[in-house]
mmCIF file of C-alpha atoms in Angstrom:
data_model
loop_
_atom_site.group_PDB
_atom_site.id
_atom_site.type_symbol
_atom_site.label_atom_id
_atom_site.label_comp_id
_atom_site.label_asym_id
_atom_site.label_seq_id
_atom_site.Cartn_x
_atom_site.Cartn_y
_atom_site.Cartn_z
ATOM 1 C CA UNK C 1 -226.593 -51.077 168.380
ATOM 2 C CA UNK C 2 -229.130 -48.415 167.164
ATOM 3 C CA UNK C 3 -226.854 -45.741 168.957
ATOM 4 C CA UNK C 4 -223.504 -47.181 167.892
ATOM 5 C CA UNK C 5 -223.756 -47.073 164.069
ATOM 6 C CA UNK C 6 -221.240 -44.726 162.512
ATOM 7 C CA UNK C 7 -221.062 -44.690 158.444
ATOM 8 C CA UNK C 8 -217.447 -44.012 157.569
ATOM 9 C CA UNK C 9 -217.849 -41.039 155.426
ATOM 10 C CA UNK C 10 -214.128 -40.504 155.187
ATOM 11 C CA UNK C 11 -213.662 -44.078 153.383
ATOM 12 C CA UNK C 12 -216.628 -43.095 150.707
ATOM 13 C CA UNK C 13 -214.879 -39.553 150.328
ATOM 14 C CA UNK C 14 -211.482 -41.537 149.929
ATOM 15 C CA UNK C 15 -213.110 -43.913 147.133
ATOM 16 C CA UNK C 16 -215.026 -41.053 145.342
ATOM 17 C CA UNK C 17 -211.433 -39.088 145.626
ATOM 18 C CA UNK C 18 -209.863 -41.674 143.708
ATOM 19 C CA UNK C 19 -212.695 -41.630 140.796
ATOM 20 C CA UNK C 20 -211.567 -37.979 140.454
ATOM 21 C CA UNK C 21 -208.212 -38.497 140.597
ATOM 22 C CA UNK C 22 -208.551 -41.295 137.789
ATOM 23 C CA UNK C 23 -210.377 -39.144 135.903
ATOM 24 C CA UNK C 24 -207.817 -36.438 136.001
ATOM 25 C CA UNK C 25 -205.446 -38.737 134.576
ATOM 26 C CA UNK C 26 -207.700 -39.638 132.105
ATOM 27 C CA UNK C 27 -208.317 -35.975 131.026
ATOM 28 C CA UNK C 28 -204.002 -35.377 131.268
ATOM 29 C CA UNK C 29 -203.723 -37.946 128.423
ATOM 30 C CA UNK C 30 -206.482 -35.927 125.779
ATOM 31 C CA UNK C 31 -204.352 -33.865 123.451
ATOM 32 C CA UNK C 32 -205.704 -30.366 123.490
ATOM 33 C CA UNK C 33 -203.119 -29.276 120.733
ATOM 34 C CA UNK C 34 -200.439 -28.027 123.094
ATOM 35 C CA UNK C 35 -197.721 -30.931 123.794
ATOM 36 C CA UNK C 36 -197.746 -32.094 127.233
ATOM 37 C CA UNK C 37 -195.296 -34.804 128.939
ATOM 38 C CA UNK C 38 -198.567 -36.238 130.647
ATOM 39 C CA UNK C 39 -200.404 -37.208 127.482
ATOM 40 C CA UNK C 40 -197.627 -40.207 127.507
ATOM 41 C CA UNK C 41 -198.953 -41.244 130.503
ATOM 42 C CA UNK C 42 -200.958 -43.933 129.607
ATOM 43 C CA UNK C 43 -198.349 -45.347 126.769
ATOM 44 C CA UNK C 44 -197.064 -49.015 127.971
ATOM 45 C CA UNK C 45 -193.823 -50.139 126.101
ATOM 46 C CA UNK C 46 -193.428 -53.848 126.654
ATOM 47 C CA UNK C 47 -189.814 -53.353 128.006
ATOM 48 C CA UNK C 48 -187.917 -56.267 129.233
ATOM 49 C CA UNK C 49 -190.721 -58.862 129.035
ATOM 50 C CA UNK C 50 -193.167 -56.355 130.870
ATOM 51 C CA UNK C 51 -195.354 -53.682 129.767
ATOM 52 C CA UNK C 52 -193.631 -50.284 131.289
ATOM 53 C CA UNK C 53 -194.576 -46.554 131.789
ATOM 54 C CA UNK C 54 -193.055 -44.914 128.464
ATOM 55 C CA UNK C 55 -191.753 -42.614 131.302
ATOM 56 C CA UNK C 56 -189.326 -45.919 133.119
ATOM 57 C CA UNK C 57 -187.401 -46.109 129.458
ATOM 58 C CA UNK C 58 -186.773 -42.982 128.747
ATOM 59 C CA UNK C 59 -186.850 -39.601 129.853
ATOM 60 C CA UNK C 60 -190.091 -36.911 127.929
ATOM 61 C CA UNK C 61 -189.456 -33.285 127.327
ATOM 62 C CA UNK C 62 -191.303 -30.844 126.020
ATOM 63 C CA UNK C 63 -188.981 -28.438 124.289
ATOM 64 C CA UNK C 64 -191.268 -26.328 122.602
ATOM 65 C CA UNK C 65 -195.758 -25.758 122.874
ATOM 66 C CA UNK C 66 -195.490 -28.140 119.941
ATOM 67 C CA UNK C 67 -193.078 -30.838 120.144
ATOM 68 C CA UNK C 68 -192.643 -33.442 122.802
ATOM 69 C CA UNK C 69 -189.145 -35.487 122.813
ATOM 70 C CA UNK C 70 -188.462 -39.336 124.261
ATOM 71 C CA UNK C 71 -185.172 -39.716 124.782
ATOM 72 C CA UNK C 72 -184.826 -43.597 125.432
ATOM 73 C CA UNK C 73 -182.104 -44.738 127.212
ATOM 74 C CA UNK C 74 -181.642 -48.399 126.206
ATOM 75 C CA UNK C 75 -181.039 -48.322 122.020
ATOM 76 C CA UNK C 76 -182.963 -51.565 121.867
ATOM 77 C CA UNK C 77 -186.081 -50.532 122.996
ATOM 78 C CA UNK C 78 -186.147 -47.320 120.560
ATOM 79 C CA UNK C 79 -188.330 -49.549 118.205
ATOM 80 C CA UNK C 80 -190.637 -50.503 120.845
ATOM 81 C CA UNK C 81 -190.991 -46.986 122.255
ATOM 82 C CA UNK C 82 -191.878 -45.902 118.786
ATOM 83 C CA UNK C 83 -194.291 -48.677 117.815
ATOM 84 C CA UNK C 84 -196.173 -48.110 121.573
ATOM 85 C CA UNK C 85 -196.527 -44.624 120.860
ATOM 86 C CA UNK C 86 -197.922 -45.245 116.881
ATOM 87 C CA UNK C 87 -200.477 -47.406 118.478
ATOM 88 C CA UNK C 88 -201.292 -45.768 121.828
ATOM 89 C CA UNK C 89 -204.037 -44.089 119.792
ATOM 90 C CA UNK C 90 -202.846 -40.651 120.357
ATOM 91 C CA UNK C 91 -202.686 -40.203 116.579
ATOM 92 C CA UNK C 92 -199.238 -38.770 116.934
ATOM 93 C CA UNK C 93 -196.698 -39.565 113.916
ATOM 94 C CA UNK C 94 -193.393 -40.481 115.728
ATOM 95 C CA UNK C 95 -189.911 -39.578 114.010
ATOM 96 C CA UNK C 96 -186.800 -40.908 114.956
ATOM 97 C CA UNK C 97 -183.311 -39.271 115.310
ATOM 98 C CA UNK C 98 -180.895 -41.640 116.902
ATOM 99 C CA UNK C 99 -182.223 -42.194 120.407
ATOM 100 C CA UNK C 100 -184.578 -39.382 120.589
ATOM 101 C CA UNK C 101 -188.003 -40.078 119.091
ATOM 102 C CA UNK C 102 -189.668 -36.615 118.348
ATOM 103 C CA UNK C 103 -193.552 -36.003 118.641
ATOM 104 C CA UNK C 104 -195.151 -33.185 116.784
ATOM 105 C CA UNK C 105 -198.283 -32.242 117.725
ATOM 106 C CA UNK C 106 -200.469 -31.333 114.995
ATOM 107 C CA UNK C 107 -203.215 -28.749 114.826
ATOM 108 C CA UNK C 108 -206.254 -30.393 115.995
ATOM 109 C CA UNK C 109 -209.004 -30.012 113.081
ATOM 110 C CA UNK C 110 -212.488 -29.304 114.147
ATOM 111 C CA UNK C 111 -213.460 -32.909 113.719
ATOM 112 C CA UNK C 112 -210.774 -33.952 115.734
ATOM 113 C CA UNK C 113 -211.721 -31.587 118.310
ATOM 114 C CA UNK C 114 -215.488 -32.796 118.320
ATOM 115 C CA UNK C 115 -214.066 -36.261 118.919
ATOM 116 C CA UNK C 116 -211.810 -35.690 121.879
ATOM 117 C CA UNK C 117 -214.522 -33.743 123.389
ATOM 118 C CA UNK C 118 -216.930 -37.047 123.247
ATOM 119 C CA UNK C 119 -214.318 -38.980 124.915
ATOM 120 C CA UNK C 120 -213.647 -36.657 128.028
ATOM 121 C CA UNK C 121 -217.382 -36.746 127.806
ATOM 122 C CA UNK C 122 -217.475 -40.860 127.853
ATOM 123 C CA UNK C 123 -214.155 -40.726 130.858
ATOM 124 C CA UNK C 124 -216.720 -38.265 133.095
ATOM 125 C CA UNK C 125 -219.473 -40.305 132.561
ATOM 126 C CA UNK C 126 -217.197 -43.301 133.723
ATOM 127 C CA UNK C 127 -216.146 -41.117 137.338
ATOM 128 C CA UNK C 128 -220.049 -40.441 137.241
ATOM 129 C CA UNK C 129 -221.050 -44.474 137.303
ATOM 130 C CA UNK C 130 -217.733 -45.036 139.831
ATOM 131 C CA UNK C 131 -219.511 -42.303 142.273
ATOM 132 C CA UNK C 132 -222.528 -43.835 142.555
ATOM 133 C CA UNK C 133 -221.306 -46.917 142.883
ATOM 134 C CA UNK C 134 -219.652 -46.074 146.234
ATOM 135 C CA UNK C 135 -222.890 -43.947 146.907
ATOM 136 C CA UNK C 136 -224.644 -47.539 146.654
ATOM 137 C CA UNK C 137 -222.147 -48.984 148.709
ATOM 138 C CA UNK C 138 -222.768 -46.298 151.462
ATOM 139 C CA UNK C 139 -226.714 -46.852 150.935
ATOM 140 C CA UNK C 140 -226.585 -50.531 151.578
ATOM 141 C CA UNK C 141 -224.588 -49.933 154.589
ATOM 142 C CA UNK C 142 -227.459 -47.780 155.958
ATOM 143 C CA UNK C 143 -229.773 -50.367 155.057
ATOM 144 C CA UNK C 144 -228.083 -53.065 156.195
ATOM 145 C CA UNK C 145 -227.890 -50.950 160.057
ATOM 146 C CA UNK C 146 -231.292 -50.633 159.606
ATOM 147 C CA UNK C 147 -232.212 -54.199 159.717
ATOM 148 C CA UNK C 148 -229.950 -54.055 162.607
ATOM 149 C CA UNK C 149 -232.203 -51.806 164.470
ATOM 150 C CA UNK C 150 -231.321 -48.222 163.144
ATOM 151 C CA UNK C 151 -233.767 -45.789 163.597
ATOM 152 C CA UNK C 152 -235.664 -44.022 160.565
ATOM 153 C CA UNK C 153 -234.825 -40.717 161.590
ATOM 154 C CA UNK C 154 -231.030 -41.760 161.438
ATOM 155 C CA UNK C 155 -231.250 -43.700 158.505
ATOM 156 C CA UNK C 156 -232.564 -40.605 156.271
ATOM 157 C CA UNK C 157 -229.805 -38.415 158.235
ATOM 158 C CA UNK C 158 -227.039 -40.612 156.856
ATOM 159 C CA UNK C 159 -228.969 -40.908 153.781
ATOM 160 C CA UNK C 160 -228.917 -37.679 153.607
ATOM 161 C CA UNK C 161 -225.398 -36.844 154.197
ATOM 162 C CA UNK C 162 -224.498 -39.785 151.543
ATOM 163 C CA UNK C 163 -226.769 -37.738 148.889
ATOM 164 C CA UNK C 164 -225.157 -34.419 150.016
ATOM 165 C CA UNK C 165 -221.206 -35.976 149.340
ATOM 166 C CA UNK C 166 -222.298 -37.733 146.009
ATOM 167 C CA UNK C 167 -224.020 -34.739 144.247
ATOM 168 C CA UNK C 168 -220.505 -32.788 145.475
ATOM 169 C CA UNK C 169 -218.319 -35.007 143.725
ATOM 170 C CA UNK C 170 -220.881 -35.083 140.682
ATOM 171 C CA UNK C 171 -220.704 -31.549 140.480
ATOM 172 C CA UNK C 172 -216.678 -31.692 140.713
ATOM 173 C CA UNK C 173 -216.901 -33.865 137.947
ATOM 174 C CA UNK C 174 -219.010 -31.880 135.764
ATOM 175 C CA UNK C 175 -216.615 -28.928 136.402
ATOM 176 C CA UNK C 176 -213.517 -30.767 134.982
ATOM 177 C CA UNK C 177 -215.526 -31.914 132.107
ATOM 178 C CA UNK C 178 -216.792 -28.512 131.254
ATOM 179 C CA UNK C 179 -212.931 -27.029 131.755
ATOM 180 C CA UNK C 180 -211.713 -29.837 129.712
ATOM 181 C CA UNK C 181 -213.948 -29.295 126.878
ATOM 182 C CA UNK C 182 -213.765 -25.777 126.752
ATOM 183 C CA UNK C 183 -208.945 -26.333 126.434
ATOM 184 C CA UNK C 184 -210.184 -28.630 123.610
ATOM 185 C CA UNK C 185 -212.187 -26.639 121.487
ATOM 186 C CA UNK C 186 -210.276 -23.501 121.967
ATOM 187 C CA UNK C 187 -208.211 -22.873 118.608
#
């Protein structure tokens, strides 16, 4: 068996993909004082006795750098869209006009700015723990082949290679954060 063991690299590169990926999405919804349709994202309306992308009830513009529009489609769910938003902890006011709910995006204040900052800091930290989790996965997998009768020499290899793939994906991580926090404290 020694000979045979083959560590699927392309299933830890798919898992540590997706921690990126998440954390892209996490870093889409931080306001950054320019309005954005994808800092909605992450608002659920509970819609139809369901909790719903704000994007499946109505349709967000952005018509100008700082105003963001949700047009809802079905009048009864304007207060719901509204009251989602309020307390999606965006700290966007919401104002209504028929069944377009209007989202100004304020200045961000240099407090404000500090804050947001922590948070992309806290979501990277999160893709951080989620990479070496599937770097521990891959480790006990190597283990595990070498109770099986893997040799040392190929058991540091694939350690090796494991090492090599996490510290790229923790470096891709540290990029975004850096990017991220350099949007938000730009005035």
């Amino acid at each position: 068996m020694s000979d045979e063991f083959e560590l699927d690299t392309d299933d830890l590169t798919r898992r540590m993909d997706g921690a990126m990926a998440n954390l892209r999405t996490e870093f889409a919804s931080l306001r950054t004082g320019r309005a954005s349709a994808s800092m909605l994202e992450p608002v659920m309306v509970d819609a139809y006795g369901q909790m719903t992308p704000i994007n499946q009830v109505g349709t967000v513009n952005v018509p100008e750098p700082r105003m963001v529009t949700v047009n809802v489609w079905d009048k009864g769910l304007v207060g719901k869209v509204e009251k989602a938003i309020r307390e999606s902890g965006l700290g966007i006011n919401p104002q209504l006009n028929g069944t377009i709910i209007m989202l100004p995006i304020p200045e961000l204040n240099e407090e404000r700015r500090r804050e947001l900052s922590k948070v992309a800091g806290q979501y990277a930290e999160h893709a951080r723990v989620a990479i070496r989790n599937v770097r521990r996965d891959g480790m006990d997998q190597i283990k595990k082949a070498k109770a099986d009768g893997l040799s040392e020499d190929d058991q540091k290899l694939w350690e090796a290679e494991v090492q090599e793939l996490t510290d790229t994906y923790i470096k891709k991580v540290d990029d975004a954060l850096d990017t991220k926090q350099q949007e938000i404290m730009q005035v």
